Coordinates of C-alpha atoms in Angstrom, one line a residue:
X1 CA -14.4 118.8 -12.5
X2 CA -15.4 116.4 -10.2
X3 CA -18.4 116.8 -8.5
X4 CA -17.0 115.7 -4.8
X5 CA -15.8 119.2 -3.6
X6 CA -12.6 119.3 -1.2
X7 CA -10.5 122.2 -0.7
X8 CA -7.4 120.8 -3.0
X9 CA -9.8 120.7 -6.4
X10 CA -8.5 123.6 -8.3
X11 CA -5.4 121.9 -10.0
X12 CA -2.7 122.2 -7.8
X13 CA 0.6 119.8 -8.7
X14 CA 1.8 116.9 -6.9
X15 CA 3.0 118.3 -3.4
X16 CA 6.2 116.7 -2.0
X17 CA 8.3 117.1 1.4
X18 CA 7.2 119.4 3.7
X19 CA 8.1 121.0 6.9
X20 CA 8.3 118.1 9.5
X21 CA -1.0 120.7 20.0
X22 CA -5.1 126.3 22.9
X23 CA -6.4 123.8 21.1
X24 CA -10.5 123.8 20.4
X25 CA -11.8 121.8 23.1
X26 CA -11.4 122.5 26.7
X27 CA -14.7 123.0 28.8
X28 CA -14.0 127.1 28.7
X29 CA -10.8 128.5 27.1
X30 CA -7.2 128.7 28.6
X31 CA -5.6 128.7 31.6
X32 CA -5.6 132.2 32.3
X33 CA -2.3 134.6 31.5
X34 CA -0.1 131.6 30.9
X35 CA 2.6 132.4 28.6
X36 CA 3.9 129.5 27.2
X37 CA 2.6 126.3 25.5
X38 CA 2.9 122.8 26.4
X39 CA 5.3 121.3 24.2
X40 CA 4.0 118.7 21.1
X41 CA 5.1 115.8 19.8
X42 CA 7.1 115.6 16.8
X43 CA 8.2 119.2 16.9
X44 CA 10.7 120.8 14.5
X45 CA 12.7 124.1 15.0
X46 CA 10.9 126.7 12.7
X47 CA 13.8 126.9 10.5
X48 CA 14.7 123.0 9.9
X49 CA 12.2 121.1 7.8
X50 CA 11.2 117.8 8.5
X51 CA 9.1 115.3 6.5
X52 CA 5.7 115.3 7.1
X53 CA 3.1 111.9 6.9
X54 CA 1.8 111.5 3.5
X55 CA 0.0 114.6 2.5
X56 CA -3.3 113.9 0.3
X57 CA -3.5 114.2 -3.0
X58 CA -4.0 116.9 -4.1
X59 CA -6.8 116.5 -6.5
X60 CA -8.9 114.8 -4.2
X61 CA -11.3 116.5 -2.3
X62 CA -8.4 129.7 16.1
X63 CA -7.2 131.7 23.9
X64 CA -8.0 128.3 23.1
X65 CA -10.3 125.7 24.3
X66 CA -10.2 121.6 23.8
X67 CA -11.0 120.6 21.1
X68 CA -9.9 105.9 1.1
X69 CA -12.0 108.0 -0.3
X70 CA -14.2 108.0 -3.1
X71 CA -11.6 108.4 -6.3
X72 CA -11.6 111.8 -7.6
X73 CA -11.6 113.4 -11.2
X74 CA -8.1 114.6 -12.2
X75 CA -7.3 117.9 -12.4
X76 CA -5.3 120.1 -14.5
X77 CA -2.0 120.7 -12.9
X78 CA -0.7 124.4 -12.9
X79 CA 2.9 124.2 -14.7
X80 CA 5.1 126.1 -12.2
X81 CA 8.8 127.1 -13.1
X82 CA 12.0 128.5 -11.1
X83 CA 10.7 132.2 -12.4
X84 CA 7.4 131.9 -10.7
X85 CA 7.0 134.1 -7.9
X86 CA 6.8 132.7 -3.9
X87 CA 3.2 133.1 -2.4
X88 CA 2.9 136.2 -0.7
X89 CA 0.6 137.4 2.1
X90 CA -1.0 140.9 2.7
X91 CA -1.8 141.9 5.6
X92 CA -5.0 143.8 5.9
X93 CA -6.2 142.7 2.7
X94 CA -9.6 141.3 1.6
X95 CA -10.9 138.0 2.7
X96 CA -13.0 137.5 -0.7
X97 CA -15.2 134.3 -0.4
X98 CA -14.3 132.0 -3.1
X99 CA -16.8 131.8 -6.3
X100 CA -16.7 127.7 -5.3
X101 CA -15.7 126.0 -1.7
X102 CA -13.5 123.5 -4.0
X103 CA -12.4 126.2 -6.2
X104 CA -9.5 128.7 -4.7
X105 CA -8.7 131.8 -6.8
X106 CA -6.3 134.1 -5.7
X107 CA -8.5 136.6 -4.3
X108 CA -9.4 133.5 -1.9
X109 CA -6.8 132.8 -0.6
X110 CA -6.1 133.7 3.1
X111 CA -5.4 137.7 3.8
X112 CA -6.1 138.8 7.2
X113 CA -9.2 141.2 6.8
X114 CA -12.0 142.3 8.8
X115 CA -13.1 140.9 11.8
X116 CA -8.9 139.3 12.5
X117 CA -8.0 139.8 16.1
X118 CA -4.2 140.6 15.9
X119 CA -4.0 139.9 12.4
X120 CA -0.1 140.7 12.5
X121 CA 0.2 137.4 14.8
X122 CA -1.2 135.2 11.7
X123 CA 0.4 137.3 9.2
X124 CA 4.1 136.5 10.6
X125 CA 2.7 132.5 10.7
X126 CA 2.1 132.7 7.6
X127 CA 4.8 134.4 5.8
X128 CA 7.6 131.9 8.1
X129 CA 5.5 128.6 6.8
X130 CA 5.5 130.1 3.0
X131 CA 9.4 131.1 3.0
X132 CA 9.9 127.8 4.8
X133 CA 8.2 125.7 2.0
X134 CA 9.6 128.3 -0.2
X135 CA 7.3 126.7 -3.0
X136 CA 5.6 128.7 -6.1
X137 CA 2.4 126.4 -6.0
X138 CA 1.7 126.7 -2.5
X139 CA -1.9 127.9 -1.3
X140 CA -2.6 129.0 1.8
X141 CA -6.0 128.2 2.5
X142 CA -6.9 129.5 5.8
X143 CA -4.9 130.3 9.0
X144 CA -6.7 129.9 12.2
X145 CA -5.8 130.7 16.2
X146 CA -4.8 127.4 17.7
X147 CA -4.0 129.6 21.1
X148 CA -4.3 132.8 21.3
X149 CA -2.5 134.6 25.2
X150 CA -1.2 137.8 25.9
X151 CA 2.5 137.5 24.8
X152 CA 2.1 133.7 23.4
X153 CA -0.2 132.2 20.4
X154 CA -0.4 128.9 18.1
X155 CA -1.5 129.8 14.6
X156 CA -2.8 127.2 12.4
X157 CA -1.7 127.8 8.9
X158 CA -3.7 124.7 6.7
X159 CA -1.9 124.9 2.9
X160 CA -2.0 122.7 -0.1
X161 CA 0.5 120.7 1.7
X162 CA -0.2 120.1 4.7
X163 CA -1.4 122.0 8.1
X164 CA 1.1 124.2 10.0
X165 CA 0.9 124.5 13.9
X166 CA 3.4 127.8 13.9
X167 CA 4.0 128.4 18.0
X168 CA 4.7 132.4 18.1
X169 CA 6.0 134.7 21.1
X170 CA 5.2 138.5 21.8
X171 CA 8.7 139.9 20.8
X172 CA 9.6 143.8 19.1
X173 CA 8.6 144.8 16.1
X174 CA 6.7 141.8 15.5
X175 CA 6.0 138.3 17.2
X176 CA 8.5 136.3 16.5
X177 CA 8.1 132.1 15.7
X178 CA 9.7 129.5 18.1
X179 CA 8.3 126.3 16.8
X180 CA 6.4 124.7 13.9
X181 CA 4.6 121.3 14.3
X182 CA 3.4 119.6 10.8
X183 CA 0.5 117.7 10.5
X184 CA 1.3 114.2 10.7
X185 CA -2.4 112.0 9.8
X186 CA -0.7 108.4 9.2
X187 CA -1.0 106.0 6.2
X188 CA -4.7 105.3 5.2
X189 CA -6.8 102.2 6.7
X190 CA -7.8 99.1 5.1
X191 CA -11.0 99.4 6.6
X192 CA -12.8 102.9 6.5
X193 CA -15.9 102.9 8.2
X194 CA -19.4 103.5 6.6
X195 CA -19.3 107.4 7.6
X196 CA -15.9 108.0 6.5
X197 CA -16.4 106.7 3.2
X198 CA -19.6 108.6 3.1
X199 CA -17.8 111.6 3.8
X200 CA -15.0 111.1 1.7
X201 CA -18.2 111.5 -1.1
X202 CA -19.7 114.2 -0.1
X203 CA -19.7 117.3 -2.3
X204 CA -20.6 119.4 0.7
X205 CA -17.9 119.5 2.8
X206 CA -15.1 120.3 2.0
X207 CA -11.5 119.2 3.7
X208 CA -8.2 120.6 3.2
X209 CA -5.0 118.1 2.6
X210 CA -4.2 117.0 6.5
X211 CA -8.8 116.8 7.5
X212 CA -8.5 114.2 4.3
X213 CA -6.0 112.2 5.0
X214 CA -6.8 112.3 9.1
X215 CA -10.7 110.8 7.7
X216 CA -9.0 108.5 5.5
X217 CA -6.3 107.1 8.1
X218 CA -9.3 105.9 10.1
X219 CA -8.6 107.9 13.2
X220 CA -11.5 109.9 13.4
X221 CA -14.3 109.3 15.5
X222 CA -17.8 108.3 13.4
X223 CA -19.1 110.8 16.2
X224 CA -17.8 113.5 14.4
X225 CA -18.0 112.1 10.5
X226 CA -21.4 111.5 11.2
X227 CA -22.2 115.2 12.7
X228 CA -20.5 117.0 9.7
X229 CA -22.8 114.8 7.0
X230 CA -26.0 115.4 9.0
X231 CA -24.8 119.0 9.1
X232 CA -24.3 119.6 4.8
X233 CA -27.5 118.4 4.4
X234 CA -28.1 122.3 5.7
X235 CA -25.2 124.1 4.9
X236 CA -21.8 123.8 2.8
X237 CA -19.2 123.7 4.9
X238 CA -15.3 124.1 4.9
X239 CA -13.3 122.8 7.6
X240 CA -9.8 123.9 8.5
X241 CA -8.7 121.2 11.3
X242 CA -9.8 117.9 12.1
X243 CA -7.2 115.8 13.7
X244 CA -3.7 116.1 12.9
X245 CA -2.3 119.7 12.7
X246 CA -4.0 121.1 15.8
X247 CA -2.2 121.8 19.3
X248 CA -2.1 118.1 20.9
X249 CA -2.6 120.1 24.6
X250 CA -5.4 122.6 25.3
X251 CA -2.7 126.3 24.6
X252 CA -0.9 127.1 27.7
X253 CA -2.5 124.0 29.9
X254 CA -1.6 120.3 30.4
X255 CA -4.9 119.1 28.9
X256 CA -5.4 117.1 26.1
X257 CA -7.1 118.3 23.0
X258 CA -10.2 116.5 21.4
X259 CA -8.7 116.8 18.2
X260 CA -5.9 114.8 18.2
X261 CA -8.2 112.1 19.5
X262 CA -9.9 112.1 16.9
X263 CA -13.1 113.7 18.7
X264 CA -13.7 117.3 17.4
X265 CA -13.7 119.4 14.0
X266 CA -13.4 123.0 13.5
X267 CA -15.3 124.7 10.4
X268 CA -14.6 128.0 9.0
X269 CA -16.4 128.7 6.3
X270 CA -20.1 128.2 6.6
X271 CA -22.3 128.2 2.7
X272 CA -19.4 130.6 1.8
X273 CA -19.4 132.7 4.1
X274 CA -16.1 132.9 6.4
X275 CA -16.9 133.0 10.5
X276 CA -14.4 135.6 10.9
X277 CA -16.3 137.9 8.3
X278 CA -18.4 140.2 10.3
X279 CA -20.4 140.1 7.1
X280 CA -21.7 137.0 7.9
X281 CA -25.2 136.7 9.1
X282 CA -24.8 136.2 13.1
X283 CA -27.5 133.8 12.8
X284 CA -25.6 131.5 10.2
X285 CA -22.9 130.7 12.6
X286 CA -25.3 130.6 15.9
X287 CA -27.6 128.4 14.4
X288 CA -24.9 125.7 13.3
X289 CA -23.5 125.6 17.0
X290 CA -27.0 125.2 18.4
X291 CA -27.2 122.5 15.9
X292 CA -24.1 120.8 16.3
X293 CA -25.2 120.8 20.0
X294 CA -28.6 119.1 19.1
X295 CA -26.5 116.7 17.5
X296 CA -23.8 115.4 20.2
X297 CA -21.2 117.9 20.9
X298 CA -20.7 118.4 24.2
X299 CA -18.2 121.3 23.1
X300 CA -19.4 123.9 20.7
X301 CA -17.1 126.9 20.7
X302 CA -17.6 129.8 18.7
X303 CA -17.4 134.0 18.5
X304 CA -20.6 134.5 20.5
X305 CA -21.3 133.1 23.9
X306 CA -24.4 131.4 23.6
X307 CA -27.0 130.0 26.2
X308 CA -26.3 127.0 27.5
X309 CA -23.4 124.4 29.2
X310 CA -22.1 122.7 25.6
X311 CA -21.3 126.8 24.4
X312 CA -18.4 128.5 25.4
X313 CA -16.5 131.6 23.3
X314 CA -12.9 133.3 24.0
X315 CA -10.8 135.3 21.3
X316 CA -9.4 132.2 19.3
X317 CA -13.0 130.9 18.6
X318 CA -13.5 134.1 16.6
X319 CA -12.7 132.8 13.5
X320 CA -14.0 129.1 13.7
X321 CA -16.9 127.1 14.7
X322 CA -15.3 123.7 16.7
X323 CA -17.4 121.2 17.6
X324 CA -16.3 118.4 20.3
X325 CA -17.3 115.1 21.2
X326 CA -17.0 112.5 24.3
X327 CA -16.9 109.5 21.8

């Protein structure tokens, strides 16, 4: 296996068509009780599949506020067949760290467990984006609040094709989908800067399909390339959103995200350990915001509230760490 970890290394086949932005990084969280969310570019209806912008390869390496690579070893491909059973979700199952960041088992794949705030809100995400795809090698990674409101809620569902923005309402029995918006990261550039290549080679973070191609397409700030590689020198870290994918408005306002700018990152998965967990050490997680902070983010959103004017915390922070820049 190759020795540069990303979230895809563990074999997955060739990944074809897919389904067709209260996003991370407003100053502090949501515009209070609004129900709706501003709508995105390049929406689809949840149940009509469009074609999303060249997904990576696959062996290569969540109330809201704003927010070329290096050529990997091959990896076996898993033979799938038309008897192979869909991907299935459970709710309130485990959320078992995987034995390797780059190396998803089953058991690692996303369940809602402990620590979830309305897990049945992802769980419905989820399960519409794996009928949708309706494919027997899908993986679902992780799936993260984008927006999180009373009766409204953006769940970001980040697969082995692609990341899912999957817009829900408060409905009876469960919350019901009105919208998915695909990640669309562009064609790579001819000219990748000095930290995205460096990146791209780093075994220490890892970045699922739509964060590597968003790094590779050259629309990523060296702002935050460069925080995330000073950042693994400490820790091994797993990020879920980077660009493309997320909310392009801050959930139920009118202001624009960081992360379609290319200025912000969320990371949920810190040396292993998921942020959601409330097994995680508290200081693990507070210790990379204060340190993203040290480093240039003038955002750092999180599950705690820490001191100081770069921290802020709201429900859909729970389960991620974003970090958010000016530049």
């Amino acid at each position: 296996m190759s020795t540069r970890r990303t979230i895809l290394r563990g074999g997955i086949a060739a990944l074809g068509a897919a389904l067709g932005a209260a996003a991370c990084d407003s100053s502090h969280g949501n515009a209070g009780g609004a129900a709706t969310s501003s709508p995105t570019t390049g929406a689809t209806s949840p149940t009509s599949p469009a074609s999303s912008a060249s997904p990576a390869s696959p062996t290569s390496a969540a109330t809201a506020t704003a927010s070329g690579s290096a050529s990997p070893a091959p990896a076996p491909s898993p033979t799938a067949t038309s008897t192979a059973p869909s991907p299935t979700v459970t709710p309130g199952g485990p959320s078992s760290p995987a034995a390797s960041p780059s190396v998803p088992t089953p058991a690692a794949l996303w369940t809602p467990g402990p620590g979830e705030l309305n897990p049945d809100v992802k769980a419905v995400a989820v399960q519409h984006i794996v009928a949708e795809l309706n494919r027997p090698d899908l993986l679902v990674y992780d799936a993260q609040y984008g927006g999180l409101l009373d009766t409204s809620a953006s769940v970001l569902v980040v697969t082995s094709v692609a990341t899912y923005d999957v817009r829900l309402v408060q409905a009876s029995p469960q919350w019901k989908v009105t919208q998915v918006n695909p990640s669309q990261p562009g064609p790579p550039t001819t000219t990748p800067t000095a930290a995205a290549k460096a990146l791209l080679a780093s075994s220490r973070v890892s970045l699922p399909p739509a964060g590597l191609a968003d790094v590779r397409s050259g629309q990523v700030h060296d702002s935050v390339l460069n925080v995330l590689l000073e950042l693994s020198q400490e820790h091994e870290l797993m990020v879920s959103v980077v660009r493309s994918g997320h909310p392009i408005y801050v959930f139920g306002t009118n202001r624009l995200s960081d992360h379609p700018r290319g200025r912000a990152v969320d990371v949920w998965r810190i040396d292993g350990h998921a942020v959601v967990d409330p097994a995680t050490p508290t200081a693990l997680v507070d210790n990379l915001m204060r340190r993203a902070a040290a480093l240039g983010s003038y955002n750092v959103g999180g599950p705690r509230q820490l001191s100081g004017p770069q921290f802020f915390s709201d429900p859909t922070h729970h389960d991620h760490v974003h970090m958010g820049f000016t530049t």
